[in-house]
Structure formats: C-alpha cells, structure tokens
Coordinates of C-alpha atoms in Angstrom, one line a residue:
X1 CA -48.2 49.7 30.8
X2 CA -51.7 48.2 30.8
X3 CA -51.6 44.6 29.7
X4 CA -54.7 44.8 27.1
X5 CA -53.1 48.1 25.4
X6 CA -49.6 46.6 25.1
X7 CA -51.7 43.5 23.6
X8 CA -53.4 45.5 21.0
X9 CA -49.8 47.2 20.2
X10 CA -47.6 44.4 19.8
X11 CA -50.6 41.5 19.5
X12 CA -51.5 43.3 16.3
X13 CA -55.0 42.2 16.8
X14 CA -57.9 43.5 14.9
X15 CA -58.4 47.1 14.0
X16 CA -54.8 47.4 14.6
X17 CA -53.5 44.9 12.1
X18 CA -52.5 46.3 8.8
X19 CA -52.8 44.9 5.4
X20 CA -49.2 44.3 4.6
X21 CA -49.1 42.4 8.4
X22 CA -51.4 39.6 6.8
X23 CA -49.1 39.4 3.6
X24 CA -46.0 39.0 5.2
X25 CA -47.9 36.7 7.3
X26 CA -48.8 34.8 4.3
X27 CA -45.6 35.4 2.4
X28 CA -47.6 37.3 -0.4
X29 CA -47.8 41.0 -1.7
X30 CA -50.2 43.5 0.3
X31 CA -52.0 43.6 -3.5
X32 CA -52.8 39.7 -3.8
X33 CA -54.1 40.3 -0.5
X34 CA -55.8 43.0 -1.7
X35 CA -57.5 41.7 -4.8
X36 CA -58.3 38.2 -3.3
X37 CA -60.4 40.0 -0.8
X38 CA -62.2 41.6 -3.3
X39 CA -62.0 39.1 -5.6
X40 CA -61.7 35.7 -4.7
X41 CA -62.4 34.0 -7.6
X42 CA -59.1 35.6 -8.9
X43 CA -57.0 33.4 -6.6
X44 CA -56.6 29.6 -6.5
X45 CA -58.5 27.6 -3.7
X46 CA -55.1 26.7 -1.4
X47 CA -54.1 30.5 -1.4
X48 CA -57.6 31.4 -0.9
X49 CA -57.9 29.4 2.0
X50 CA -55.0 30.9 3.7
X51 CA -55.8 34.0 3.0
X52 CA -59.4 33.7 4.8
X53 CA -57.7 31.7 7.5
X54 CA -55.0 34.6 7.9
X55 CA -57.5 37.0 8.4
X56 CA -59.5 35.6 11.0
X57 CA -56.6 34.6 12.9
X58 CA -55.0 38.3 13.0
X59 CA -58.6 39.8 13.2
X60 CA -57.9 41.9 10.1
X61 CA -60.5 44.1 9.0
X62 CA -60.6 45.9 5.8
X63 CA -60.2 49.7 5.5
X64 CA -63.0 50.8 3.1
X65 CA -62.4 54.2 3.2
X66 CA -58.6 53.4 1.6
X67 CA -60.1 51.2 -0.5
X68 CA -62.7 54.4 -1.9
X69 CA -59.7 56.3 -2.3
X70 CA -57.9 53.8 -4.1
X71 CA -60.5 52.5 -6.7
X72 CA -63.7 53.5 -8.2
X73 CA -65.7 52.6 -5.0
X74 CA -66.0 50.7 -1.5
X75 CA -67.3 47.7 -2.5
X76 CA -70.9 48.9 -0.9
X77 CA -74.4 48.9 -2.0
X78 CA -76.6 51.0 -0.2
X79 CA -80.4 50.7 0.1
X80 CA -82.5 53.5 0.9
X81 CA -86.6 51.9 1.9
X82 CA -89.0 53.6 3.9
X83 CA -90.0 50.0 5.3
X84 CA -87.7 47.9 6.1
X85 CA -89.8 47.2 9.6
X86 CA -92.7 45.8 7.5
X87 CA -93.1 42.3 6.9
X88 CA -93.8 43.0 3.4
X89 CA -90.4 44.1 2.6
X90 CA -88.2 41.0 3.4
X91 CA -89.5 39.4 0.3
X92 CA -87.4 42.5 -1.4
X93 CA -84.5 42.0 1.0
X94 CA -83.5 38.3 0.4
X95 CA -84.2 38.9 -3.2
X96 CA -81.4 41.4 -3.2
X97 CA -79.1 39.4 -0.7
X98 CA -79.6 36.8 -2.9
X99 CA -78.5 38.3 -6.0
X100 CA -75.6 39.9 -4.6
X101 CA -74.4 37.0 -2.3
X102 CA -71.9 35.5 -4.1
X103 CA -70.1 38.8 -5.6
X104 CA -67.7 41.3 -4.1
X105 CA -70.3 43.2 -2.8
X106 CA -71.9 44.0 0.5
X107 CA -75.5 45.4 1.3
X108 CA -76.1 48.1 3.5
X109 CA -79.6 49.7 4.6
X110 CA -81.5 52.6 5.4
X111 CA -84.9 53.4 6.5
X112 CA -86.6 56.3 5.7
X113 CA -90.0 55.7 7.7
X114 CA -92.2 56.9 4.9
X115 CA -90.5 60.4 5.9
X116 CA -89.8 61.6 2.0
X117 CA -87.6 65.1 3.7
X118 CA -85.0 62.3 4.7
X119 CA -84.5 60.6 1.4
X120 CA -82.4 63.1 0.1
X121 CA -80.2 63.2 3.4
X122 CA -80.0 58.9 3.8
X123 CA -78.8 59.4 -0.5
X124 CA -76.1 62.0 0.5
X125 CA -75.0 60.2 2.8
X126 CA -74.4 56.8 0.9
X127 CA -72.7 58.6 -2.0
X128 CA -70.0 60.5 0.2
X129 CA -68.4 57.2 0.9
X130 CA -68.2 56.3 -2.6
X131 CA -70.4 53.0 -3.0
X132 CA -70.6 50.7 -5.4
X133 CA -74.3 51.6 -6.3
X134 CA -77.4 52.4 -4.7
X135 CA -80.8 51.0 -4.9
X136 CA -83.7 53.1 -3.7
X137 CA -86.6 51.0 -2.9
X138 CA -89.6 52.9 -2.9
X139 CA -89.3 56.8 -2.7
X140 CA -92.2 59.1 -1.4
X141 CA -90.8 62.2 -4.2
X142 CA -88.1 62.2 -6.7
X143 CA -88.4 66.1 -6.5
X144 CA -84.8 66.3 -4.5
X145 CA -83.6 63.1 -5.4
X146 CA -83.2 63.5 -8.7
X147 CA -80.6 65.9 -9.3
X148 CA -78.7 64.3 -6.8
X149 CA -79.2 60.5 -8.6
X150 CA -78.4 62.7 -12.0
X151 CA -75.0 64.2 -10.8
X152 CA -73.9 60.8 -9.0
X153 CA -70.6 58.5 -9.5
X154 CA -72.5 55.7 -9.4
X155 CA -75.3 53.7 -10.7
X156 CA -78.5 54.0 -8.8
X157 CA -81.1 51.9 -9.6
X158 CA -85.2 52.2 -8.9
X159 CA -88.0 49.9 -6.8
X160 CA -91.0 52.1 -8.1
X161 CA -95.0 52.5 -8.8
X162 CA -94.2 53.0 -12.6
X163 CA -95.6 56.5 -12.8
X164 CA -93.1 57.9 -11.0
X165 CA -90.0 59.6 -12.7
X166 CA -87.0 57.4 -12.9
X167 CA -86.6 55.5 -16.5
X168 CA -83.7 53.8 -16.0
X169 CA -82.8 51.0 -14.1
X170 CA -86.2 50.6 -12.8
X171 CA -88.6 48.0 -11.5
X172 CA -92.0 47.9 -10.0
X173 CA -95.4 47.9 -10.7
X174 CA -98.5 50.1 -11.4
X175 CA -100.4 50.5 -8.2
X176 CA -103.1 51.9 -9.6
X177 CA -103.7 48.6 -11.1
X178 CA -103.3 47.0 -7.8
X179 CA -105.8 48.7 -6.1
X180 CA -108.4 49.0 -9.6
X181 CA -108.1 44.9 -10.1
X182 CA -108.9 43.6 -6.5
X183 CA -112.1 45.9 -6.3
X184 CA -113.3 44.8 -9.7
X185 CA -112.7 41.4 -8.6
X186 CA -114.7 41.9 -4.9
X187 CA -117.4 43.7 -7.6
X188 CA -117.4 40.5 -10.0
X189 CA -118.1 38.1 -6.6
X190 CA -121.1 40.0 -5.9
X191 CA -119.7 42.0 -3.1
X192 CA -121.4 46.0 -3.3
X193 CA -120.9 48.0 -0.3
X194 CA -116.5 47.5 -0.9
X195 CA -114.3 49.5 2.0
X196 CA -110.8 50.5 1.5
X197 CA -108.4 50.0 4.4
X198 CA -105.6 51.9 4.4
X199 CA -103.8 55.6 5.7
X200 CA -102.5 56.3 2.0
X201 CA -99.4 57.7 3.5
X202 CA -97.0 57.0 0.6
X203 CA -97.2 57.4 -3.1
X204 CA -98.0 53.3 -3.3
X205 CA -101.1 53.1 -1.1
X206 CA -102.3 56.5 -2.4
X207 CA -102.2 55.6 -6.1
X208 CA -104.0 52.0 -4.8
X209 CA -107.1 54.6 -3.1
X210 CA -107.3 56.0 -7.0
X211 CA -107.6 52.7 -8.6
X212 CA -110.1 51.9 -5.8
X213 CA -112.1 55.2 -6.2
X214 CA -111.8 55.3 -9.6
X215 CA -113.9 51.5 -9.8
X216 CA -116.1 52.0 -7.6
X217 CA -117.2 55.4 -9.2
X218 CA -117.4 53.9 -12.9
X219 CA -119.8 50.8 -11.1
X220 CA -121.8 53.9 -9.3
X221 CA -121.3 52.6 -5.9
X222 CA -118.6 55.1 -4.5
X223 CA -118.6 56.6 -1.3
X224 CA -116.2 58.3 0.8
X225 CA -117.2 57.0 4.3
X226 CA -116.4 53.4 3.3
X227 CA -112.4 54.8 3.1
X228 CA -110.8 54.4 6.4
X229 CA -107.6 55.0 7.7
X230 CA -105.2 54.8 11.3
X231 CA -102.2 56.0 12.8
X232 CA -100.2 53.3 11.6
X233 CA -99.9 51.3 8.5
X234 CA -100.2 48.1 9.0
X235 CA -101.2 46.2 12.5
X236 CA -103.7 43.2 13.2
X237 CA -105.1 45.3 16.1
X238 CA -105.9 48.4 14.3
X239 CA -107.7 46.3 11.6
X240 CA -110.5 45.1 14.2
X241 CA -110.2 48.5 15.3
X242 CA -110.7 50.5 11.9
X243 CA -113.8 47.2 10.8
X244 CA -115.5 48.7 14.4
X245 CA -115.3 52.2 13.3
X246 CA -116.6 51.3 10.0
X247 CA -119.6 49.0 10.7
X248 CA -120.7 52.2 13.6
X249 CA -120.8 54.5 10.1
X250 CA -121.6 52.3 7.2
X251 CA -123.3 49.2 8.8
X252 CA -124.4 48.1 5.2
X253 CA -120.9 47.0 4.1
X254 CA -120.4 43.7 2.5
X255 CA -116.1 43.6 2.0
X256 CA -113.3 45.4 2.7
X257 CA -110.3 45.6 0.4
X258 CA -107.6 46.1 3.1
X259 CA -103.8 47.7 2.5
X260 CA -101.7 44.3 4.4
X261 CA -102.9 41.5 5.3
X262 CA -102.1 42.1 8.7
X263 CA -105.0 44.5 8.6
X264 CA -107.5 41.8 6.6
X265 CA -106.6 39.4 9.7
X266 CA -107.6 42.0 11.8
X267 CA -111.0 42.5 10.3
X268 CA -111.1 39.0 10.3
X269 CA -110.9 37.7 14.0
X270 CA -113.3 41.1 14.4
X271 CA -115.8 39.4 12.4
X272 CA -115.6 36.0 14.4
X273 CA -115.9 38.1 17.3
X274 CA -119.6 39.3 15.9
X275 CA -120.4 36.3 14.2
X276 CA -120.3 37.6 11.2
X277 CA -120.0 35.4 8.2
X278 CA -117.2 35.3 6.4
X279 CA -117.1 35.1 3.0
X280 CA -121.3 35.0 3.4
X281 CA -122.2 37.7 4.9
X282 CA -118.4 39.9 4.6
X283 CA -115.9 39.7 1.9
X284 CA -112.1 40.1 2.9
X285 CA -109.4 40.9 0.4
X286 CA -106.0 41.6 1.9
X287 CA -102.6 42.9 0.2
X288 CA -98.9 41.0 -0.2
X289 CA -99.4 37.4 0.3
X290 CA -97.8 36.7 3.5
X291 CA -97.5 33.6 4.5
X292 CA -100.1 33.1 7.2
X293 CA -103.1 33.7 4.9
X294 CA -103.1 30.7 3.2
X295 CA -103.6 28.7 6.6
X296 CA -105.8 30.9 8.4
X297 CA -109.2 29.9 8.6
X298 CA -111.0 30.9 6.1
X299 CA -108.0 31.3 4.3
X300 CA -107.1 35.1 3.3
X301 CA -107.9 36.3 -0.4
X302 CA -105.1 38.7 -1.4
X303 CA -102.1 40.3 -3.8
X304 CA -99.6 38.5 -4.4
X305 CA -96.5 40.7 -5.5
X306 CA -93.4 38.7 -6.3
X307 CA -91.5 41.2 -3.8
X308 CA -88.7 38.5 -3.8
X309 CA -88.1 38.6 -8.0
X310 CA -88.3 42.6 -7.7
X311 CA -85.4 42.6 -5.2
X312 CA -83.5 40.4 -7.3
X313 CA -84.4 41.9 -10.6
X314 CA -83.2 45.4 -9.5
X315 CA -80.4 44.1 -7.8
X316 CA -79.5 42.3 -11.2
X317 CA -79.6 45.7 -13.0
X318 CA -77.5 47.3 -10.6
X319 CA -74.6 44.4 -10.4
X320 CA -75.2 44.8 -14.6
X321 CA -75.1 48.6 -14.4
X322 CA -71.6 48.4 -11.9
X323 CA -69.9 46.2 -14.1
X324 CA -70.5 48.1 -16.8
X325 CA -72.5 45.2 -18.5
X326 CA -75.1 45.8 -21.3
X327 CA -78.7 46.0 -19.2
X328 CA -81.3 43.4 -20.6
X329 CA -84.0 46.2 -20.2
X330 CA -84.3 49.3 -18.7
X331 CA -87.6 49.1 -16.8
X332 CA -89.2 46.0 -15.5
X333 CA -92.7 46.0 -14.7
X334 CA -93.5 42.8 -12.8
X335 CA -97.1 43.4 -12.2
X336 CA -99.0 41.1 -9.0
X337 CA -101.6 38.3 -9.3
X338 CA -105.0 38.5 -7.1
X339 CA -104.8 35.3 -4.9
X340 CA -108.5 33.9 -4.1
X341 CA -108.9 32.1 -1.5
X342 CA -111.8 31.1 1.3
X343 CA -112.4 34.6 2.6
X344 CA -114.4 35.4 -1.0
X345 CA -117.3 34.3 -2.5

C-alpha cells in the first residue's frame, strides 16, 4: 500500500480525523468538543487551550455541513457586494470583520460585479447551506431578491441608498444627497461650468447623477455634455482620459465632481500635464476619502463616507438579529461629510 494513503488512514490526519478522535484524544465528550469550538467562552482557559492545541496537532477540521444539520445554522455569514475589488469597499470589510471577530462566527464573500441577474443566484446559494445570516451590501434590484430574503431562515440584513426597498435591518445613506451636496458646494466656491464623472452603472452612482442634475438645473447651469462616463468604474488612467474627452467638447469647464477619487487623481495629474491650475483655474471634487488624497499635492477635496462604521453597524444588527437580541433601530442612516481640501477654492 502507498505510504501517504496508509498515513492518511491510520495517521488520522486532517480531513480524515473525526470529532470524537480529538475527544478521546483529550479525554472529553465529542459535545464539549463540539460546543468549545463554537463557543469558547463556554469552556475554562486550561481546557480551552488543549482543545485548540488538539486540533492543530490532529489537523481536525470542522464539518459544517453536520453542524447545519444539527443546529439552526453553520456558524457562516455570507456577504453578497458587487465590489469587493474596489478600494472603496475595504472600509466596509474590516468594519464587518471587526464586529464579528471575536464571536462564533466566520465571514464569507461574494462578488456580484455590479451584475444585478447574479444577486439572486450568489443569495440562493448562501442560504442552501444554512448560514448564520447574510448581509447584502449594496444590491443593483430588490425585484428577485426580496421574496427570497422574505421566505429565508435566517436574518438578512441591508448596506443600502435608503430609497431602496428593504426597512429592516438596514444601513446606508441617501445618494442623492451625496451627489446634490458636493455640487452645491463646487457652486458655493464660485465654480460654474461643474462636470460629473462617472458611468452610473449601479443604483448608487445613478441616484448621485440625479442629485447632480437636479442642482445644476435649479442654479440654471445644466447641461448634458458636461456628464461623462467609461468602460470601467473607477481607474486613475481613465480619469485623464474622460478630463481629455471633456475639455475637446466643453472647453469652458471650471470643475469636475468625479465618482472615486481614483478618477479626481486622474483629472488631476491631467491637469499638471496642461498646466492647468488647480484649484485656480479647475476645481476637483472626488468621492470616498481614500487615503492618498489628503497627501497629494494639492490635496484632493472629496466625500468622506464612514464605510468602516457602516460595515460594523450592519454587522452589529445582524449579530443582534442572530441572537435573537432586541435591535437598537431598524434603519441607520449614516450620511457622509464633504472633505475640503487644496484642490477647491
């Protein structure tokens, strides 16, 4: 017989070890096991301690499929986002981690890509294996997710723009806001001829376009040709790129009001390029607050939204909502604040 099979039969090592292997090991039941690996807490810190030790040792890895079957769920939180490539979304990420680090629980992810046909699919998915919860963190339609979040074992909680349809375990902002605020501010520094950078390829950025539009109407200065768009979402390259386009079409412009700030950088180093002033003779207004716009030079004006106190709030509501808990609210709307900075009159 081959060495490294007989090892894995008789070495009990890894996938093969079973549960009641590392309690005899221990000299414990297969439930204290069990429960101490959900649970720690539950267990005092010398048995603890073995335990863990026991289990790396033997390579033991816990069945979460039995464990479904035997309890209410797997001990999983899924999240579905359609951006988890985007810098902007880490904020959300360790904000969730963070809440959920020290619990029973572990986070899985899925990414959507903005594609709203696979949100329905990615929430099937999750809730045949019986999670824990699920948050969904920023869905293009609710119009086939919602009877499958209404019919679900498990609580499912909301990263939103708050005109969408969820009311329950909710958290977000208004978008339309986001995008009306920043142009009233560019309006306020003097700034006229504003452009809007951005594809409006999700619900977010498309809401952001009406606050934008619906500004620039009321102060009479709105036109159409001062919206551009690209292919992708959010790239340093494409904002030089989508700045050329614009200045070959409106050559009168005086700011941009761009969707990242990877894009404001972008029009940025274009502008340097030209020798065209910035904030003089160009305003720049970007969008999340990353951390390279406060050190660029000029530094970046932007939105800041607290993406890290979103991903914790919902993640709170959901860990509430689990444990059957009493919720502190239902809906949270945590709003954004408009950074200025050296790029703005």
């Amino acid at each position: 017989m081959n060495k490294a099979v007989e090892r894995g039969r008789n070495g009990k090592r890894g996938a093969h070890v079973t549960l009641s292997d590392v309690a005899k090991k221990v000299g414990v039941s297969p439930i204290t096991i069990s429960r101490a690996l959900r649970n720690p807490q539950i267990v005092s810190e010398d048995l603890r301690e073995v335990i863990l030790r026991t289990v790396e040792q033997m390579g033991y890895i816990p069945n979460l499929a039995a464990r479904a079957l035997a309890g209410r769920h797997n001990g999983i939180v899924g999240v579905i986002t359609p951006a988890l490539h985007q810098y902007g979304f880490t904020g959300l990420m360790v904000g969730i981690e963070d809440r959920f680090r020290d619990t029973e629980f572990t986070v899985q992810y899925a990414n959507t890509l903005n594609h709203a046909e696979g949100e329905a699919g990615l929430l099937k998915s999750f809730l045949t294996q019986k999670p824990a919860g699920v948050i969904i963190a920023g869905a293009e339609s609710y119009r086939d997710l919602l009877p499958l979040i209404e019919r679900a074992a498990c609580p499912i909680a909301h990263i939103t723009d708050l005109s969408q349809e969820p009311q329950k375990l909710v958290v977000g902002l208004d978008h339309y806001t986001a995008g009306a605020e920043p142009t009233r501010f560019l309006l306020s520094r003097g700034y006229n001829r504003i452009a809007f950078f951005g594809r409006g390829a999700d619900v977010r950025s498309r809401r952001r376009i009406e606050g934008y539009e619906a500004v620039m109407r009321d102060a009479g200065r709105f036109d159409p040709d001062l919206i551009i768009g690209g292919e992708a979402a959010s790239r340093t390259g494409l904002g030089r790129e989508l700045f050329s386009r614009l200045l070959q079409r409106v050559p009168d412009v005086d700011a941009v009001f761009a969707q990242s700030d990877e894009l404001a950088l972008g029009v940025l180093i274009e502008c340097k390029a030209r020798g065209i002033r910035v904030p003089e003779d160009l305003g720049i207004c970007g969008f999340n607050d990353l951390e390279f716009s406060a050190f660029i030079e000029p530094s970046l004006t932007t939105v800041h939204i607290p993406r890290y106190d979103i991903g914790y709030r919902v993640a709170d509501m959901l860990l509430r909502a689990v444990r059957d808990e009493p919720a502190d609210e239902d809906k949270a709307d945590l709003g954004f604040t408009i950074i200025p900075r050296g790029s703005t009159r």
